């Protein structure tokens, strides 16, 4: 049986606000990630606050905790979907978050919300974010599987009373739960005796301030070990024109073996901007 095409999943995201891609990666890969994170899950404290949850553990910086996390960030289909959803509104996308979540027994249902609400900009003109949840354990209705409200990305939700019944994203390791930043969702209550674990990897417009402070999570000494594409997603690249530069240069200069004390400020413009500036400068230099 032929696997659905990228266009199929893109249509689902745009129509319903979410999609669940079955067995996108091998279960063994997810098991390796879970094993890499075992120590961090054991040490991380329970959360504080009604939104994060008092019976839920959360921690970030996954790219320095497990190489498998970096492989998930670069998963080709997911990355292509993120660029298709977000690319019309930015020069390049960025990693917004790579976070592990463990919902412990007794946790209540999370407040239904849209992740794009962390930014105060005008909504509705374009998407801000694509999130992907990768289950580390089975997600069931009883243990707190994510609840998603289909179609809410096309609605102006001002009250929880406006929400219809959600779908429960029941799935397992290897599956990918994808949803837009404009789609209302929230974790369900864990009514079992087992911990529900997963990781969320999110991609956002490259000109936004990300949820996770990437340069603190992955300082140059850590990011030097990343592939160039992963380093760019983790913030070591400019968003043209010149946004996010270091001393007037692309911040990737910080990943080189020898960082100059005074880097040479160098234009980081889009091609159309570069051409317009070049023509303007030529006239001011007398055509030379």
Tab-separated table of C-alpha atoms in Angstrom:
chain	number	residue	atom	x	y	z
A	1	UNK	CA	0.000	0.000	0.000
A	2	UNK	CA	1.421	3.382	-1.035
A	3	UNK	CA	2.032	5.835	1.798
A	4	UNK	CA	0.099	9.126	1.583
A	5	UNK	CA	2.001	11.941	-0.101
A	6	UNK	CA	3.253	15.129	1.495
A	7	UNK	CA	0.406	16.967	-0.255
A	8	UNK	CA	-2.091	14.706	1.534
A	9	UNK	CA	-0.779	15.645	4.987
A	10	UNK	CA	-0.482	19.307	4.028
A	11	UNK	CA	-4.134	19.305	2.937
A	12	UNK	CA	-5.145	17.780	6.282
A	13	UNK	CA	-3.195	20.401	8.215
A	14	UNK	CA	-4.741	23.226	6.260
A	15	UNK	CA	-8.269	21.792	6.357
A	16	UNK	CA	-8.462	20.383	9.894
A	17	UNK	CA	-5.598	22.171	11.664
A	18	UNK	CA	-3.873	18.898	12.517
A	19	UNK	CA	-2.855	15.494	11.216
A	20	UNK	CA	-1.468	12.292	12.743
A	21	UNK	CA	1.159	10.611	10.578
A	22	UNK	CA	1.477	6.918	11.503
A	23	UNK	CA	4.872	5.241	11.874
A	24	UNK	CA	6.850	8.116	10.435
A	25	UNK	CA	10.007	6.900	12.180
A	26	UNK	CA	11.014	3.519	13.576
A	27	UNK	CA	9.891	2.641	17.087
A	28	UNK	CA	13.502	1.716	17.867
A	29	UNK	CA	14.545	5.313	17.186
A	30	UNK	CA	11.959	6.603	19.648
A	31	UNK	CA	13.008	3.984	22.208
A	32	UNK	CA	16.600	5.222	21.888
A	33	UNK	CA	15.448	8.804	22.513
A	34	UNK	CA	13.428	7.711	25.539
A	35	UNK	CA	16.480	5.915	26.924
A	36	UNK	CA	18.667	8.976	26.365
A	37	UNK	CA	16.195	11.114	28.319
A	38	UNK	CA	15.589	8.639	31.150
A	39	UNK	CA	18.003	10.341	33.549
A	40	UNK	CA	16.611	13.804	32.839
A	41	UNK	CA	13.045	12.593	33.374
A	42	UNK	CA	14.101	11.157	36.736
A	43	UNK	CA	15.779	14.400	37.857
A	44	UNK	CA	13.352	16.983	36.478
A	45	UNK	CA	10.968	18.434	39.069
A	46	UNK	CA	7.222	18.529	38.757
A	47	UNK	CA	5.883	21.772	37.325
A	48	UNK	CA	4.506	24.800	39.121
A	49	UNK	CA	1.411	26.476	37.777
A	50	UNK	CA	-2.051	25.549	36.585
A	51	UNK	CA	-1.012	25.729	32.915
A	52	UNK	CA	2.225	23.729	33.048
A	53	UNK	CA	0.646	21.374	35.568
A	54	UNK	CA	1.581	20.377	39.111
A	55	UNK	CA	1.772	16.685	38.161
A	56	UNK	CA	3.691	17.230	34.915
A	57	UNK	CA	7.438	17.319	34.281
A	58	UNK	CA	8.970	19.447	31.510
A	59	UNK	CA	12.516	20.099	30.359
A	60	UNK	CA	14.111	21.430	27.180
A	61	UNK	CA	17.539	21.610	25.527
A	62	UNK	CA	16.859	18.212	23.927
A	63	UNK	CA	19.427	18.644	21.165
A	64	UNK	CA	22.245	18.473	23.692
A	65	UNK	CA	20.658	15.584	25.579
A	66	UNK	CA	20.203	13.204	22.646
A	67	UNK	CA	21.391	12.989	19.059
A	68	UNK	CA	18.072	11.334	18.231
A	69	UNK	CA	16.286	14.583	19.089
A	70	UNK	CA	18.312	16.336	16.403
A	71	UNK	CA	17.371	13.614	13.927
A	72	UNK	CA	13.683	14.222	14.685
A	73	UNK	CA	14.097	17.976	14.175
A	74	UNK	CA	15.486	17.212	10.711
A	75	UNK	CA	12.891	14.557	9.803
A	76	UNK	CA	12.401	15.308	6.072
A	77	UNK	CA	8.613	15.140	5.790
A	78	UNK	CA	7.995	17.152	8.948
A	79	UNK	CA	10.576	19.766	7.980
A	80	UNK	CA	9.050	20.073	4.524
A	81	UNK	CA	5.560	20.489	5.992
A	82	UNK	CA	6.849	23.190	8.342
A	83	UNK	CA	8.435	25.082	5.452
A	84	UNK	CA	5.275	24.775	3.369
A	85	UNK	CA	3.075	26.056	6.207
A	86	UNK	CA	5.371	28.882	7.329
A	87	UNK	CA	7.566	29.733	4.358
A	88	UNK	CA	5.273	32.311	2.754
A	89	UNK	CA	5.659	34.625	5.768
A	90	UNK	CA	9.392	34.400	6.449
A	91	UNK	CA	12.767	34.095	4.782
A	92	UNK	CA	13.512	30.919	6.761
A	93	UNK	CA	11.975	28.940	9.607
A	94	UNK	CA	13.549	28.241	13.001
A	95	UNK	CA	13.310	25.766	15.822
A	96	UNK	CA	10.834	27.108	18.358
A	97	UNK	CA	11.055	24.409	21.019
A	98	UNK	CA	12.403	20.937	21.692
A	99	UNK	CA	10.872	19.893	25.001
A	100	UNK	CA	10.166	16.642	26.823
A	101	UNK	CA	6.915	16.247	28.767
A	102	UNK	CA	5.894	13.589	31.290
A	103	UNK	CA	2.292	13.644	32.519
A	104	UNK	CA	2.107	11.808	35.807
A	105	UNK	CA	-0.868	9.957	37.290
A	106	UNK	CA	-3.431	12.314	38.782
A	107	UNK	CA	-2.748	15.248	36.445
A	108	UNK	CA	-5.864	17.135	35.377
A	109	UNK	CA	-6.820	18.209	31.859
A	110	UNK	CA	-4.742	21.111	30.547
A	111	UNK	CA	-6.431	24.401	29.678
A	112	UNK	CA	-7.343	24.336	25.946
A	113	UNK	CA	-5.180	26.886	24.148
A	114	UNK	CA	-3.472	28.025	20.951
A	115	UNK	CA	0.321	28.074	21.041
A	116	UNK	CA	0.469	31.117	18.759
A	117	UNK	CA	-0.971	33.198	21.587
A	118	UNK	CA	2.524	33.512	23.073
A	119	UNK	CA	3.066	36.195	20.412
A	120	UNK	CA	1.051	39.400	20.463
A	121	UNK	CA	1.052	40.024	16.712
A	122	UNK	CA	-2.036	40.194	14.513
A	123	UNK	CA	-3.480	36.741	13.841
A	124	UNK	CA	-5.186	35.285	10.792
A	125	UNK	CA	-2.923	36.539	8.014
A	126	UNK	CA	-0.523	33.586	8.258
A	127	UNK	CA	0.554	30.790	10.554
A	128	UNK	CA	3.157	31.413	13.238
A	129	UNK	CA	3.991	27.857	14.250
A	130	UNK	CA	3.847	24.150	13.482
A	131	UNK	CA	4.173	21.759	16.419
A	132	UNK	CA	4.946	18.054	16.274
A	133	UNK	CA	4.420	15.761	19.260
A	134	UNK	CA	6.373	12.504	19.202
A	135	UNK	CA	4.957	9.998	21.724
A	136	UNK	CA	7.576	8.161	23.782
A	137	UNK	CA	4.883	5.954	25.311
A	138	UNK	CA	1.434	5.005	24.095
A	139	UNK	CA	-0.977	7.948	24.085
A	140	UNK	CA	-4.453	6.891	25.212
A	141	UNK	CA	-7.567	8.732	26.273
A	142	UNK	CA	-7.061	7.414	29.799
A	143	UNK	CA	-3.418	8.504	30.247
A	144	UNK	CA	-3.689	12.059	28.947
A	145	UNK	CA	-3.321	11.891	25.168
A	146	UNK	CA	-3.379	15.338	23.562
A	147	UNK	CA	-6.870	16.654	22.820
A	148	UNK	CA	-7.192	18.596	19.567
A	149	UNK	CA	-10.150	20.718	18.456
A	150	UNK	CA	-10.415	20.338	14.652
A	151	UNK	CA	-11.179	23.432	12.616
A	152	UNK	CA	-10.426	25.919	15.391
A	153	UNK	CA	-7.566	27.328	13.290
A	154	UNK	CA	-10.299	28.883	11.128
A	155	UNK	CA	-12.321	30.272	14.028
A	156	UNK	CA	-12.055	33.177	16.436
A	157	UNK	CA	-12.389	31.344	19.752
A	158	UNK	CA	-13.138	33.759	22.579
A	159	UNK	CA	-14.705	31.349	25.065
A	160	UNK	CA	-14.332	27.667	25.878
A	161	UNK	CA	-18.103	27.413	25.384
A	162	UNK	CA	-17.496	27.801	21.643
A	163	UNK	CA	-15.494	24.573	21.459
A	164	UNK	CA	-17.007	21.367	20.107
A	165	UNK	CA	-15.828	17.976	21.318
A	166	UNK	CA	-12.116	17.362	20.687
A	167	UNK	CA	-10.503	14.398	19.013
A	168	UNK	CA	-8.162	12.429	21.257
A	169	UNK	CA	-4.788	11.873	19.566
A	170	UNK	CA	-4.427	8.237	20.507
A	171	UNK	CA	-1.263	6.874	18.910
A	172	UNK	CA	2.130	5.472	19.823
A	173	UNK	CA	5.900	5.654	19.445
A	174	UNK	CA	6.903	6.317	15.845
A	175	UNK	CA	3.751	8.320	15.080
A	176	UNK	CA	3.826	12.101	14.657
A	177	UNK	CA	1.033	14.388	15.886
A	178	UNK	CA	1.245	17.614	13.863
A	179	UNK	CA	-0.885	20.686	14.529
A	180	UNK	CA	-0.872	24.375	13.705
A	181	UNK	CA	-0.100	27.085	16.202
A	182	UNK	CA	-3.626	28.405	15.601
A	183	UNK	CA	-5.310	25.111	16.516
A	184	UNK	CA	-6.814	24.805	20.002
A	185	UNK	CA	-5.475	21.809	21.914
A	186	UNK	CA	-4.398	20.644	25.355
A	187	UNK	CA	-3.204	17.576	27.204
A	188	UNK	CA	-5.870	15.307	28.640
A	189	UNK	CA	-6.049	14.133	32.266
A	190	UNK	CA	-3.968	11.130	33.293
A	191	UNK	CA	-6.397	8.764	35.013
A	192	UNK	CA	-4.048	5.769	35.003
A	193	UNK	CA	-1.199	4.603	37.207
A	194	UNK	CA	1.359	5.067	34.401
A	195	UNK	CA	3.349	8.090	33.189
A	196	UNK	CA	2.575	9.429	29.710
A	197	UNK	CA	5.795	10.684	28.067
A	198	UNK	CA	6.456	12.513	24.826
A	199	UNK	CA	8.495	15.246	23.221
A	200	UNK	CA	7.256	18.281	21.347
A	201	UNK	CA	9.336	19.800	18.563
A	202	UNK	CA	8.050	23.076	17.177
A	203	UNK	CA	9.002	25.240	14.203
A	204	UNK	CA	8.147	28.930	13.935
A	205	UNK	CA	8.643	31.919	11.656
A	206	UNK	CA	12.319	32.819	11.610
A	207	UNK	CA	11.768	36.430	12.649
A	208	UNK	CA	9.896	35.608	15.866
A	209	UNK	CA	11.402	35.351	19.322
A	210	UNK	CA	11.251	31.585	19.961
A	211	UNK	CA	9.617	29.950	22.969
A	212	UNK	CA	12.918	28.374	23.969
A	213	UNK	CA	15.935	30.694	24.200
A	214	UNK	CA	18.022	28.807	21.668
A	215	UNK	CA	21.374	30.514	22.240
A	216	UNK	CA	21.201	29.733	25.964
A	217	UNK	CA	20.032	26.167	25.337
A	218	UNK	CA	22.726	25.615	22.694
A	219	UNK	CA	25.724	27.919	23.194
A	220	UNK	CA	28.447	27.855	20.521
A	221	UNK	CA	30.441	25.104	22.249
A	222	UNK	CA	27.372	22.843	21.954
A	223	UNK	CA	26.147	23.993	18.532
A	224	UNK	CA	29.608	23.422	16.988
A	225	UNK	CA	28.796	19.711	17.120
A	226	UNK	CA	25.567	20.140	15.120
A	227	UNK	CA	25.249	19.678	11.383
A	228	UNK	CA	25.052	23.011	9.506
A	229	UNK	CA	21.299	22.585	8.901
A	230	UNK	CA	20.587	21.802	12.553
A	231	UNK	CA	22.763	24.724	13.709
A	232	UNK	CA	20.809	27.064	11.436
A	233	UNK	CA	17.478	25.880	12.846
A	234	UNK	CA	18.901	26.382	16.343
A	235	UNK	CA	19.552	30.057	15.664
A	236	UNK	CA	23.013	30.191	14.111
A	237	UNK	CA	21.956	31.957	10.935
A	238	UNK	CA	20.646	35.395	9.985
A	239	UNK	CA	17.088	35.979	8.937
A	240	UNK	CA	17.498	38.367	6.047
A	241	UNK	CA	17.748	41.332	6.166
A	242	UNK	CA	20.399	41.297	8.892
A	243	UNK	CA	18.145	40.011	11.693
A	244	UNK	CA	19.858	38.046	14.458
A	245	UNK	CA	23.379	39.020	13.434
A	246	UNK	CA	26.503	38.932	15.597
A	247	UNK	CA	28.741	41.991	15.154
A	248	UNK	CA	27.235	42.520	11.700
A	249	UNK	CA	27.863	38.941	10.556
A	250	UNK	CA	25.917	35.701	10.446
A	251	UNK	CA	26.105	34.187	13.964
A	252	UNK	CA	27.474	30.995	12.407
A	253	UNK	CA	30.842	32.772	12.658
A	254	UNK	CA	30.738	31.787	16.338
A	255	UNK	CA	30.971	28.129	15.322
A	256	UNK	CA	34.266	28.574	13.501
A	257	UNK	CA	37.566	27.498	15.062
A	258	UNK	CA	38.782	31.073	15.387
A	259	UNK	CA	36.319	33.892	15.972
A	260	UNK	CA	37.744	37.302	15.003
A	261	UNK	CA	37.799	39.918	17.754
A	262	UNK	CA	36.294	42.447	15.361
A	263	UNK	CA	34.241	40.650	12.682
A	264	UNK	CA	33.715	42.549	9.437
A	265	UNK	CA	30.135	43.801	9.242
A	266	UNK	CA	28.707	42.314	6.051
A	267	UNK	CA	25.316	42.841	4.419
A	268	UNK	CA	22.858	39.995	4.890
A	269	UNK	CA	20.131	40.962	2.404
A	270	UNK	CA	17.574	39.154	0.294
A	271	UNK	CA	18.426	39.114	-3.438
A	272	UNK	CA	15.807	41.756	-4.262
A	273	UNK	CA	17.081	44.025	-1.500
A	274	UNK	CA	20.690	43.479	-2.510
A	275	UNK	CA	19.932	44.479	-6.099
A	276	UNK	CA	17.973	47.605	-5.085
A	277	UNK	CA	20.732	48.726	-2.702
A	278	UNK	CA	23.416	48.028	-5.297
A	279	UNK	CA	21.641	50.145	-7.931
A	280	UNK	CA	21.076	52.972	-5.448
A	281	UNK	CA	24.720	52.936	-4.348
A	282	UNK	CA	25.860	52.917	-7.994
A	283	UNK	CA	24.021	56.176	-8.685
A	284	UNK	CA	25.538	57.810	-5.631
A	285	UNK	CA	29.024	56.801	-6.787
A	286	UNK	CA	28.522	58.416	-10.150
A	287	UNK	CA	27.883	55.165	-11.992
A	288	UNK	CA	31.258	53.648	-11.054
